[in-house]
mmCIF file of C-alpha atoms in Angstrom:
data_model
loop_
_atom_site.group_PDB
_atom_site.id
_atom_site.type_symbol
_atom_site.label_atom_id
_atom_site.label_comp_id
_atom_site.label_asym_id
_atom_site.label_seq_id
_atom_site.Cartn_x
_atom_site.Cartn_y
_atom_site.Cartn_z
ATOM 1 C CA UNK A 1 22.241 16.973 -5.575
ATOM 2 C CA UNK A 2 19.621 19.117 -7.406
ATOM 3 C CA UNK A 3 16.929 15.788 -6.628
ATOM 4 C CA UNK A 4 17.828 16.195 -3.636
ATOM 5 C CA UNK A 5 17.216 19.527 -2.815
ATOM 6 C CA UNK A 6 13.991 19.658 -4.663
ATOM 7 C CA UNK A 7 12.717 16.430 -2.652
ATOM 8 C CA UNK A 8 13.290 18.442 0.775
ATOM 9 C CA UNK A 9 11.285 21.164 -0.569
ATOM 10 C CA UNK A 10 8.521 19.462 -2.278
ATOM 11 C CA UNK A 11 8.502 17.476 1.208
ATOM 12 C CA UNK A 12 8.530 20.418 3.313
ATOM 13 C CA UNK A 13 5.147 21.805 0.957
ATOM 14 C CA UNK A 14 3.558 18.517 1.527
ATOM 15 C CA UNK A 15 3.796 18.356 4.997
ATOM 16 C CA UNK A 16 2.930 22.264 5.717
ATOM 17 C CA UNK A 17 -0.640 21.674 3.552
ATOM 18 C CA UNK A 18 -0.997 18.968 5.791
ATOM 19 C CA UNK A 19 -1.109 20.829 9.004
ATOM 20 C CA UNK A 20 -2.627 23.947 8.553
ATOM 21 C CA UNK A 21 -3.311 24.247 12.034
ATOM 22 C CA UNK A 22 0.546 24.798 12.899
ATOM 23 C CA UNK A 23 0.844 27.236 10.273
ATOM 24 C CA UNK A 24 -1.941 29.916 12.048
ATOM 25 C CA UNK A 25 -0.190 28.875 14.823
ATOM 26 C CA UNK A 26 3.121 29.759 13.606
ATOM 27 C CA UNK A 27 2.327 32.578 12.018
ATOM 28 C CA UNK A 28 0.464 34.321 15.734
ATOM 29 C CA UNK A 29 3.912 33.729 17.235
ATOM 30 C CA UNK A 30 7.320 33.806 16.960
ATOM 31 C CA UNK A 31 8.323 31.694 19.430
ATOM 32 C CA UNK A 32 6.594 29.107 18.089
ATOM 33 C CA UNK A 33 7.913 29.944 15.134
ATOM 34 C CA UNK A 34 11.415 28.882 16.702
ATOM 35 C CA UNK A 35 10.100 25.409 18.233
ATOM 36 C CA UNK A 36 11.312 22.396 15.968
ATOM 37 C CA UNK A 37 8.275 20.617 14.465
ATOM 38 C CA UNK A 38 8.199 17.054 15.994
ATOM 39 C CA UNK A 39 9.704 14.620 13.819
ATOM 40 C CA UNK A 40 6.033 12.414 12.891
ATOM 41 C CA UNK A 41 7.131 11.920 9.123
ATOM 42 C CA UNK A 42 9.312 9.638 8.345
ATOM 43 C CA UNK A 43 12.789 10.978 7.502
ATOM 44 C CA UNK A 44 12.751 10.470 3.535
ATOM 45 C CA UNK A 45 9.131 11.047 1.377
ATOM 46 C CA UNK A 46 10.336 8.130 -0.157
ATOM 47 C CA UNK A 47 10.515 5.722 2.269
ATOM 48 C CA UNK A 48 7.715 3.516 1.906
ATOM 49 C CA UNK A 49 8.149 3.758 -1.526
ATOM 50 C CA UNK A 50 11.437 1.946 -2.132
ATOM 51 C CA UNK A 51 10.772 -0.751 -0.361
ATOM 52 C CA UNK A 52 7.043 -1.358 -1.429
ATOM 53 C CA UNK A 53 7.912 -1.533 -4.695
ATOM 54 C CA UNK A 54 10.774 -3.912 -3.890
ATOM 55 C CA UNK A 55 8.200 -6.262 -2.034
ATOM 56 C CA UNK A 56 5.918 -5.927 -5.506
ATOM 57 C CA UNK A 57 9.301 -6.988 -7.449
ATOM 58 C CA UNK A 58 9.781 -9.776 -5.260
ATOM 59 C CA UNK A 59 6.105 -11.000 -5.479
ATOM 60 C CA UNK A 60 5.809 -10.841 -9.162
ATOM 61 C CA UNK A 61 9.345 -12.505 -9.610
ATOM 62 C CA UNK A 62 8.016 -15.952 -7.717
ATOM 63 C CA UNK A 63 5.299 -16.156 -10.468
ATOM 64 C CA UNK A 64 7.703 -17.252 -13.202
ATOM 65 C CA UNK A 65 9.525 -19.090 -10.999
ATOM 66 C CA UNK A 66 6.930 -20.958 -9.175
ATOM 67 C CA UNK A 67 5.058 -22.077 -12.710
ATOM 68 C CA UNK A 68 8.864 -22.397 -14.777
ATOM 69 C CA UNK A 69 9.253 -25.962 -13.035
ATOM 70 C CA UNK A 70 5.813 -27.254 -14.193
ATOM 71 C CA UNK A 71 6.898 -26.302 -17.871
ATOM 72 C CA UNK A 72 10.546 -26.975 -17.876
ATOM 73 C CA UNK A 73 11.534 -29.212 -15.198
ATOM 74 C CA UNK A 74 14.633 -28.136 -13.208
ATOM 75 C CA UNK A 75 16.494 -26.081 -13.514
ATOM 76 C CA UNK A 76 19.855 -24.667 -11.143
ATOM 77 C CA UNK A 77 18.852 -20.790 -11.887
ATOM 78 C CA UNK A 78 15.234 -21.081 -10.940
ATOM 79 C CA UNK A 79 16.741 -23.000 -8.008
ATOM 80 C CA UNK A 80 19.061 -20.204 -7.494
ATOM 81 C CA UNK A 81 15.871 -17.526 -7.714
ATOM 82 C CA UNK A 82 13.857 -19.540 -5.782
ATOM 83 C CA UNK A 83 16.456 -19.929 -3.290
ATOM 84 C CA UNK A 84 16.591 -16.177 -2.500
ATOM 85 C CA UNK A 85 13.124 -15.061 -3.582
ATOM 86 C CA UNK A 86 10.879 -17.324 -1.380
ATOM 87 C CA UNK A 87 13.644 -16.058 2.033
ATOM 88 C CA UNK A 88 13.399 -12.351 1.058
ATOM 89 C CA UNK A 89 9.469 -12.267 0.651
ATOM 90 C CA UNK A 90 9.262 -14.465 3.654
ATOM 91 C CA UNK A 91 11.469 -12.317 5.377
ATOM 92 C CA UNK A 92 8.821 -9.204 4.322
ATOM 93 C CA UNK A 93 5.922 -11.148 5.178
ATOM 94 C CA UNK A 94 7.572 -12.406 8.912
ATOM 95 C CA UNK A 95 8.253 -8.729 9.664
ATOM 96 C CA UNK A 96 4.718 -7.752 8.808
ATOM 97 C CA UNK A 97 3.631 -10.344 11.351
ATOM 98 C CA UNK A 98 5.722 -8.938 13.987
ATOM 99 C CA UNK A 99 5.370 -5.223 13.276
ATOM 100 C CA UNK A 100 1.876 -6.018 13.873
ATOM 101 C CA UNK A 101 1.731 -8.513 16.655
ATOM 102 C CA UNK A 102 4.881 -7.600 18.537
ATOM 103 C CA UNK A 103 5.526 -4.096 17.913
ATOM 104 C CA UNK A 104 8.447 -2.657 19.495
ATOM 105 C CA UNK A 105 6.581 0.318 20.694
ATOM 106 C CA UNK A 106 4.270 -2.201 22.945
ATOM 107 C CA UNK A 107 6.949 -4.831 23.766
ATOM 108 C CA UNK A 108 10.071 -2.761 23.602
ATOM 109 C CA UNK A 109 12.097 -6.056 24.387
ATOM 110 C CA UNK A 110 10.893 -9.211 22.872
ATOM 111 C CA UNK A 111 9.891 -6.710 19.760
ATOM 112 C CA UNK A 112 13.969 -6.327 18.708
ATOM 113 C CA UNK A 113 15.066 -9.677 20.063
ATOM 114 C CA UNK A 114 12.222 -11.131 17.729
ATOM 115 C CA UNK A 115 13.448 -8.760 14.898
ATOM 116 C CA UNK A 116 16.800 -9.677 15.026
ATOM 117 C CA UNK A 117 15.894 -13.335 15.394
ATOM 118 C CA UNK A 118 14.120 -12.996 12.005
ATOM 119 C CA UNK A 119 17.148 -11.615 10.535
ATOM 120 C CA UNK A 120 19.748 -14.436 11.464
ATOM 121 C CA UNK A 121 16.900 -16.669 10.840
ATOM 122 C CA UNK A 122 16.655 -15.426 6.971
ATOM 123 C CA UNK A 123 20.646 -15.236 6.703
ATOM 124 C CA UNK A 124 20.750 -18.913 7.708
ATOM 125 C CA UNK A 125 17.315 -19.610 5.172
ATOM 126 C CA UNK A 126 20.032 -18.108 2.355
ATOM 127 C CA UNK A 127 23.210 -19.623 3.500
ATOM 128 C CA UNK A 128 21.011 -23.340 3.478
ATOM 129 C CA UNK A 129 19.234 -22.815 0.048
ATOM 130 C CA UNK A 130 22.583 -21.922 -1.564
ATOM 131 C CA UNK A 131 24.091 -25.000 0.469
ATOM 132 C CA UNK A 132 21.414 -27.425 -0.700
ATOM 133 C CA UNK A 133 21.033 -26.175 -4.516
ATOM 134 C CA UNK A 134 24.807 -26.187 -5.199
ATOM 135 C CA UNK A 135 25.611 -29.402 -2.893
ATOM 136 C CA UNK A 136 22.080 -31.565 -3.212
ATOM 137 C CA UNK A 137 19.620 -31.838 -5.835
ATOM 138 C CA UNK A 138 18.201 -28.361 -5.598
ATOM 139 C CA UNK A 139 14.837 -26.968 -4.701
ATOM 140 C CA UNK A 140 12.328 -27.703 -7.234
ATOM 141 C CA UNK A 141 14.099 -31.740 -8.340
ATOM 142 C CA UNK A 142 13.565 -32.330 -4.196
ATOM 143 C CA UNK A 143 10.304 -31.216 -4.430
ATOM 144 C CA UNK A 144 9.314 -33.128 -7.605
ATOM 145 C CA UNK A 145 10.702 -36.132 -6.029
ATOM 146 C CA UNK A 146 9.204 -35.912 -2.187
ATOM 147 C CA UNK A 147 5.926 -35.138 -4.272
ATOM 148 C CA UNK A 148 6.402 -37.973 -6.883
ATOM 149 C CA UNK A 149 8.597 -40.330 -4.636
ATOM 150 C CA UNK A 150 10.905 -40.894 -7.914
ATOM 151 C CA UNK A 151 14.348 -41.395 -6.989
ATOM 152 C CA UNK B 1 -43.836 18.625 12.163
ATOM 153 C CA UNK B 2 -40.623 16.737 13.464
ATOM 154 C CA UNK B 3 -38.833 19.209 11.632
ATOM 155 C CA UNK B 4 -40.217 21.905 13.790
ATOM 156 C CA UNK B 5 -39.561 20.345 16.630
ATOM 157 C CA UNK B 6 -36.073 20.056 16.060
ATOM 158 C CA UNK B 7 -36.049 23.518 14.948
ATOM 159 C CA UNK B 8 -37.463 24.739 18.580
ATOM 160 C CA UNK B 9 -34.757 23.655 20.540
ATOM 161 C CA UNK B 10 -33.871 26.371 23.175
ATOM 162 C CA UNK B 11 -30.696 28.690 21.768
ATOM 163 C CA UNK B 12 -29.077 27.947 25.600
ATOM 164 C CA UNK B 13 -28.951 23.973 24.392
ATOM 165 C CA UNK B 14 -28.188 24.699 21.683
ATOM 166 C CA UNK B 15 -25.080 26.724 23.085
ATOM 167 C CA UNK B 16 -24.568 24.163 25.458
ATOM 168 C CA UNK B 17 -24.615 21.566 22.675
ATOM 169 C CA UNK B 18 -21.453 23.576 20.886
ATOM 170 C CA UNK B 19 -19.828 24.490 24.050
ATOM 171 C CA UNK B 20 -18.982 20.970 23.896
ATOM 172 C CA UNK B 21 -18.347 19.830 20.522
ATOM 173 C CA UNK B 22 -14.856 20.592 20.508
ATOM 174 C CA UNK B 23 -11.735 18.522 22.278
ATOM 175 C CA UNK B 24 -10.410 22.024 23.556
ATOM 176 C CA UNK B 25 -14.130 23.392 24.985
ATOM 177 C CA UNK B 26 -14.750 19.843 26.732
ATOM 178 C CA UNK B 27 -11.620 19.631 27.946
ATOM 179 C CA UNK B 28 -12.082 23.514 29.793
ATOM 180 C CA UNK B 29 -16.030 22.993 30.522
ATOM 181 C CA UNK B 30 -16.605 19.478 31.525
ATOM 182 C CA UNK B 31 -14.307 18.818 34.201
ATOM 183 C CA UNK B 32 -12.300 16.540 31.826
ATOM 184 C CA UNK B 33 -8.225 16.991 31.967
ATOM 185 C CA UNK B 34 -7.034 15.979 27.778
ATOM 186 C CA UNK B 35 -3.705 16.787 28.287
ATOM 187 C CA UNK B 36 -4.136 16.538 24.021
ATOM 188 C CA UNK B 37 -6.668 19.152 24.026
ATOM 189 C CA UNK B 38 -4.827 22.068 22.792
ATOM 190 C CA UNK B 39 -2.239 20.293 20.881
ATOM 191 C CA UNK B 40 -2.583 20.155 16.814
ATOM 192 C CA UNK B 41 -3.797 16.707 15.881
ATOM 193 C CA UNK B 42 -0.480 15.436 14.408
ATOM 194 C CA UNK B 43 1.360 16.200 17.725
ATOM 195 C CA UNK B 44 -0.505 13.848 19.454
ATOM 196 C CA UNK B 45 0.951 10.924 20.326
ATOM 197 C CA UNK B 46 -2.043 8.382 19.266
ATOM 198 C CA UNK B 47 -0.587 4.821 21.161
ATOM 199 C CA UNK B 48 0.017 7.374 24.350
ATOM 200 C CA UNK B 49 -3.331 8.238 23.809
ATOM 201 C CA UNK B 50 -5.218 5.313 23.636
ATOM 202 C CA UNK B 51 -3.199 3.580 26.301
ATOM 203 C CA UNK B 52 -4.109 6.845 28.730
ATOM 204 C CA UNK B 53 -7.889 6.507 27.784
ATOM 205 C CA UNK B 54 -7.677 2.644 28.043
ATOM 206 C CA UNK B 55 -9.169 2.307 24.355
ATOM 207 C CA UNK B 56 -8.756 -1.045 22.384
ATOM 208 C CA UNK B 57 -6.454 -1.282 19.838
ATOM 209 C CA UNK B 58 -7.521 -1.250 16.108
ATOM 210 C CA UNK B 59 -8.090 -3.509 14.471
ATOM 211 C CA UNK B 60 -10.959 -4.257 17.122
ATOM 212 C CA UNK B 61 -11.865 -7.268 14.996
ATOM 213 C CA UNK B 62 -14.599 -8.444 17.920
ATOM 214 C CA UNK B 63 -17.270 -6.254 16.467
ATOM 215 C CA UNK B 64 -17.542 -7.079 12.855
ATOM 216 C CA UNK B 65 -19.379 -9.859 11.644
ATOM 217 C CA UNK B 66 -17.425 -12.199 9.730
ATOM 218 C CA UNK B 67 -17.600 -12.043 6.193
ATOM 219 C CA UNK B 68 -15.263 -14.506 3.771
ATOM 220 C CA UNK B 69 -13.350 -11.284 2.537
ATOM 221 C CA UNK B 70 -12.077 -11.001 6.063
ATOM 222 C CA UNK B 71 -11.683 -14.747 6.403
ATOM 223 C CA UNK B 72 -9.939 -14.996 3.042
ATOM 224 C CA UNK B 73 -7.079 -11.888 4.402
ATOM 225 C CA UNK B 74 -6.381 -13.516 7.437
ATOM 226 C CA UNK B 75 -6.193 -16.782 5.538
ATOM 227 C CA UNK B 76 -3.258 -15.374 3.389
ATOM 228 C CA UNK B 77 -1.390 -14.505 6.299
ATOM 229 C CA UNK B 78 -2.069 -17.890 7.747
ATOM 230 C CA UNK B 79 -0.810 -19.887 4.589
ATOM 231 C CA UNK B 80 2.035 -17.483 4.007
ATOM 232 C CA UNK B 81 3.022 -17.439 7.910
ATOM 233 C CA UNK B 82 2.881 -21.684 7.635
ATOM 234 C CA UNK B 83 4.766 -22.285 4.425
ATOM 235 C CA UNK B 84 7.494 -19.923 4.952
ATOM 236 C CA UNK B 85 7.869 -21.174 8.629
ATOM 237 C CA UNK B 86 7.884 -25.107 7.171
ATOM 238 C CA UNK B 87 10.312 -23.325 4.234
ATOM 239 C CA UNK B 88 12.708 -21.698 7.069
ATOM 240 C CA UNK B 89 12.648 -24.685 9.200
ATOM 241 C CA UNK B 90 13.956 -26.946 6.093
ATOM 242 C CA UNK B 91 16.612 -24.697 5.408
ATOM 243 C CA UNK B 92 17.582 -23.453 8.875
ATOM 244 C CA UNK B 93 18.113 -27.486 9.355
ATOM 245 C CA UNK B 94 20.152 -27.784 6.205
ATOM 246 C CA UNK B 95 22.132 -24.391 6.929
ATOM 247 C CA UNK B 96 23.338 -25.970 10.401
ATOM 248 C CA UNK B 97 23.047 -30.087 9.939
ATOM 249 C CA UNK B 98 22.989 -30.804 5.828
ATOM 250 C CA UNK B 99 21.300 -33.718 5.250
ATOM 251 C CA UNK B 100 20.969 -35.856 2.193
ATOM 252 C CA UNK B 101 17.723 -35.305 0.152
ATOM 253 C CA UNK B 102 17.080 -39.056 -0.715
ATOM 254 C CA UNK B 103 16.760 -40.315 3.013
ATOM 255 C CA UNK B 104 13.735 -37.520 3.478
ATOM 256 C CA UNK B 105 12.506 -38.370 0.095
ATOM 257 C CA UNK B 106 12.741 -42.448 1.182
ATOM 258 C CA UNK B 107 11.574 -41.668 4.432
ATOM 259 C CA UNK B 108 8.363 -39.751 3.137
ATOM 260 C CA UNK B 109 7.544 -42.584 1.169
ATOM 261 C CA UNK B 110 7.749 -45.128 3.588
ATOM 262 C CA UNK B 111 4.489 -43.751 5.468
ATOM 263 C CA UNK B 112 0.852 -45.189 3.962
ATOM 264 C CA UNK B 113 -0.592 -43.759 0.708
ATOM 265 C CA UNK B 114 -3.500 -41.994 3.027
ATOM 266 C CA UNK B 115 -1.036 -40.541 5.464
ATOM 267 C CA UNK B 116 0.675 -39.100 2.026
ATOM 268 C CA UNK B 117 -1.852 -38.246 0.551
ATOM 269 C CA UNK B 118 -3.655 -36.196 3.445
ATOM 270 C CA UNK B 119 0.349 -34.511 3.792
ATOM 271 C CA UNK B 120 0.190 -33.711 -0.221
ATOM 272 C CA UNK B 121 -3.580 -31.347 0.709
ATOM 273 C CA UNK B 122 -2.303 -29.958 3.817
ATOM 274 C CA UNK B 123 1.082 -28.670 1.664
ATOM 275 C CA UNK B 124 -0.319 -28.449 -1.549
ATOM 276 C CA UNK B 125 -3.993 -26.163 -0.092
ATOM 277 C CA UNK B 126 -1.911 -23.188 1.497
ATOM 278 C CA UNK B 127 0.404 -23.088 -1.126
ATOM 279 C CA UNK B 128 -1.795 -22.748 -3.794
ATOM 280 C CA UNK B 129 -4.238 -20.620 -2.176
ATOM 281 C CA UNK B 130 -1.165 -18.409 -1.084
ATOM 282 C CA UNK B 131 0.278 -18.021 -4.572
ATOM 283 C CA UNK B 132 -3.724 -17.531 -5.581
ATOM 284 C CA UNK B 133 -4.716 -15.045 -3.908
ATOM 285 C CA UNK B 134 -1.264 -12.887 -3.831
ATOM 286 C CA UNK B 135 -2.120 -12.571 -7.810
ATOM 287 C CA UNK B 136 -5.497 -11.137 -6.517
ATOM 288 C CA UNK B 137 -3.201 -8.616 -3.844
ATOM 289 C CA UNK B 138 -0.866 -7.726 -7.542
ATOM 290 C CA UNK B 139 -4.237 -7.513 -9.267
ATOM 291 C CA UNK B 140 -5.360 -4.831 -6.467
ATOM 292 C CA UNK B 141 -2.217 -3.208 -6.098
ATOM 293 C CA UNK B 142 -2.799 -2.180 -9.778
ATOM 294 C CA UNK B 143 -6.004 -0.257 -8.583
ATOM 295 C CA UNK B 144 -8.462 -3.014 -10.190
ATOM 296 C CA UNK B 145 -10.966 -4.922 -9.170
ATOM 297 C CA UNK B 146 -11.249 -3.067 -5.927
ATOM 298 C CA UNK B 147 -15.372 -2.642 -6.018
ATOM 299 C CA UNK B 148 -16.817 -4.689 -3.415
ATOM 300 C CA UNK B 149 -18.211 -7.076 -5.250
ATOM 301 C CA UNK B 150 -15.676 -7.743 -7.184
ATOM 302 C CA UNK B 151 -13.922 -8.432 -4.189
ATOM 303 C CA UNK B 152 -16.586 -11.336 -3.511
ATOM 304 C CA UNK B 153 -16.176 -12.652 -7.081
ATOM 305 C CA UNK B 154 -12.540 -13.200 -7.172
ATOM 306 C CA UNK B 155 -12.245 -14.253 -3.660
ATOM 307 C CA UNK B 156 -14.420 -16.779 -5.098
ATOM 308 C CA UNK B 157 -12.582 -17.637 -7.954
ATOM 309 C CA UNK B 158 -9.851 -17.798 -6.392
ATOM 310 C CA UNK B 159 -11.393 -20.460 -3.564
ATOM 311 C CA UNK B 160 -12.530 -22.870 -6.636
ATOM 312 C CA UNK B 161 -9.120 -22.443 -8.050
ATOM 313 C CA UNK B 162 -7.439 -23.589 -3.978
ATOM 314 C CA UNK B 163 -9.551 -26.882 -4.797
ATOM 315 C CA UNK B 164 -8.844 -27.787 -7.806
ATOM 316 C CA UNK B 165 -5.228 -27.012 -7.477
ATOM 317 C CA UNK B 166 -5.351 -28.782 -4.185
ATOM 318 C CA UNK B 167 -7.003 -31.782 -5.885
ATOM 319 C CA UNK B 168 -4.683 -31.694 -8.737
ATOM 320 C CA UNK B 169 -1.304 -31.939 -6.797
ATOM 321 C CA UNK B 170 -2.589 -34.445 -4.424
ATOM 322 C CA UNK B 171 -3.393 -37.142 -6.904
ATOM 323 C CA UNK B 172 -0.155 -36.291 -8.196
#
């Protein structure tokens, strides 16, 4: 509770050295005084920080298990990591694209439908990684063998 | 002598000069209606803006000359865009029709050794430049490196090691 108190506050400072010009303003009148500041920031400070780091954690975690099958062959739990780290950072990267390309503030429509698309999309990437590594041979052994053609 | 020059210019153009400087003072003395004018800069709405005022979007890409750094970004988007759309469309297929892994491993090596070996580059290239150059982004991302030529160099490095990664898994 006491975190969170001290993150509105330390918010608050940040954003009032950031606009100096509403505080003259604010402080010439009181009825401006009254007038809710626009909401521009982002609701938490830490948004943008979460999740960055979580798109770091994902990206470092594929090292390991992109260069663990070169070293120890396969293996179900690097199929298992594999099989939700590649979706999640894809997932990250897709939305990127479309934040970018199709943002819903320019195509209001066709910017959530593609969203949302991308979101089914990566729950059915999950379901059919899961599928194939506990039903077929797993990621990295059908790799090795559409690369290697060894049965 | 230039110097002077510059220093004689008439006080009224000068005035005239700083009349105008500001969004507020052109929007009142030149005839110009900036609905923004008087607002403080973070309650402007910038897309509202730039739509009103018909100004390209940034990135405006068109006027830079291309160097490889830019080439090499767009490039990670490109192999990262390709491979995880190939990855989805695997596993969006097995998800709603599971097939078995052997008849796509038999039926990828029923095609000729070219044709297999041109499919092994064209996987194997934006793979390995992907997972490349996203240890250069972690690299960054750690505040190194960032200097602009060091930019170059391991943009570089990380080209050489695309080919002979590339070259590596295709002769696999």
């Amino acid at each position: 509770m006491s975190s969170r108190i001290m993150c509105a506050a330390s918010r608050s400072a940040v954003l009032a050295a950031a606009r100096p010009s509403t505080l003259v303003r604010r402080s010439m009148s009181t009825a401006d005084a009254a007038k809710p500041v626009p909401a521009i920031e982002p609701k938490s400070r830490m948004h943008g920080s979460y999740h960055w780091n979580f798109e770091r954690a994902l990206s470092v975690a594929s090292i390991p298990l992109l260069v663990a099958p070169f070293i120890i062959g396969s293996h179900p739990l690097v199929d298992l990591g594999l099989g939700v780290v590649i979706p999640l950072h894809s997932h990250i990267g897709f939305g990127a694209i479309l934040q970018d390309y199709l943002a819903v503030h320019k195509y209001p429509v066709a910017g959530r439908i593609a969203a949302a698309s991308l979101y089914a999309a990566t729950g059915l990437v999950l379901y059919g990684c899961y599928q194939f590594n506990t039903n077929d041979v797993g990621i990295t052994e059908f790799v090795k063998r559409l690369w290697v053609g060894k049965q | 002598m230039a110097a002077f020059r510059r220093a004689a210019v008439t006080a009224p153009a000068r005035m005239a000069r700083i009349s105008t400087s500001t969004p507020a003072a052109r929007a009142v003395g030149g005839g110009v209606t900036d609905p923004d004018a008087a607002k403080p800069t973070l309650e402007i709405d910038p897309f509202a803006k730039a739509a009103r005022l018909n100004r390209p979007m940034s990135p405006h890409l068109a006027i830079y000359k291309w160097e490889m750094t830019m080439i090499g970004s767009i490039m990670h988007r490109a192999t990262g865009g390709a491979g995880s759309a190939i990855f989805y469309g695997g596993a969006i297929w097995y998800a709603i029709a599971p097939f078995h892994s052997a008849t796509v491993v038999n039926l990828a090596h029923s095609l000729p050794v070219p044709m297999i070996i041109a499919a092994k580059v064209l996987l194997a290239a934006p793979i390995v430049y992907h997972s490349l150059n996203g240890i250069r982004h972690l690299t960054w991302d750690t505040a190194k490196a960032l200097k602009v030529p060091d930019v170059f160099n391991t943009g570089y490095v990380v080209l050489a090691g695309t080919a002979i990664g590339t070259a590596y898994l295709a002769l696999q």
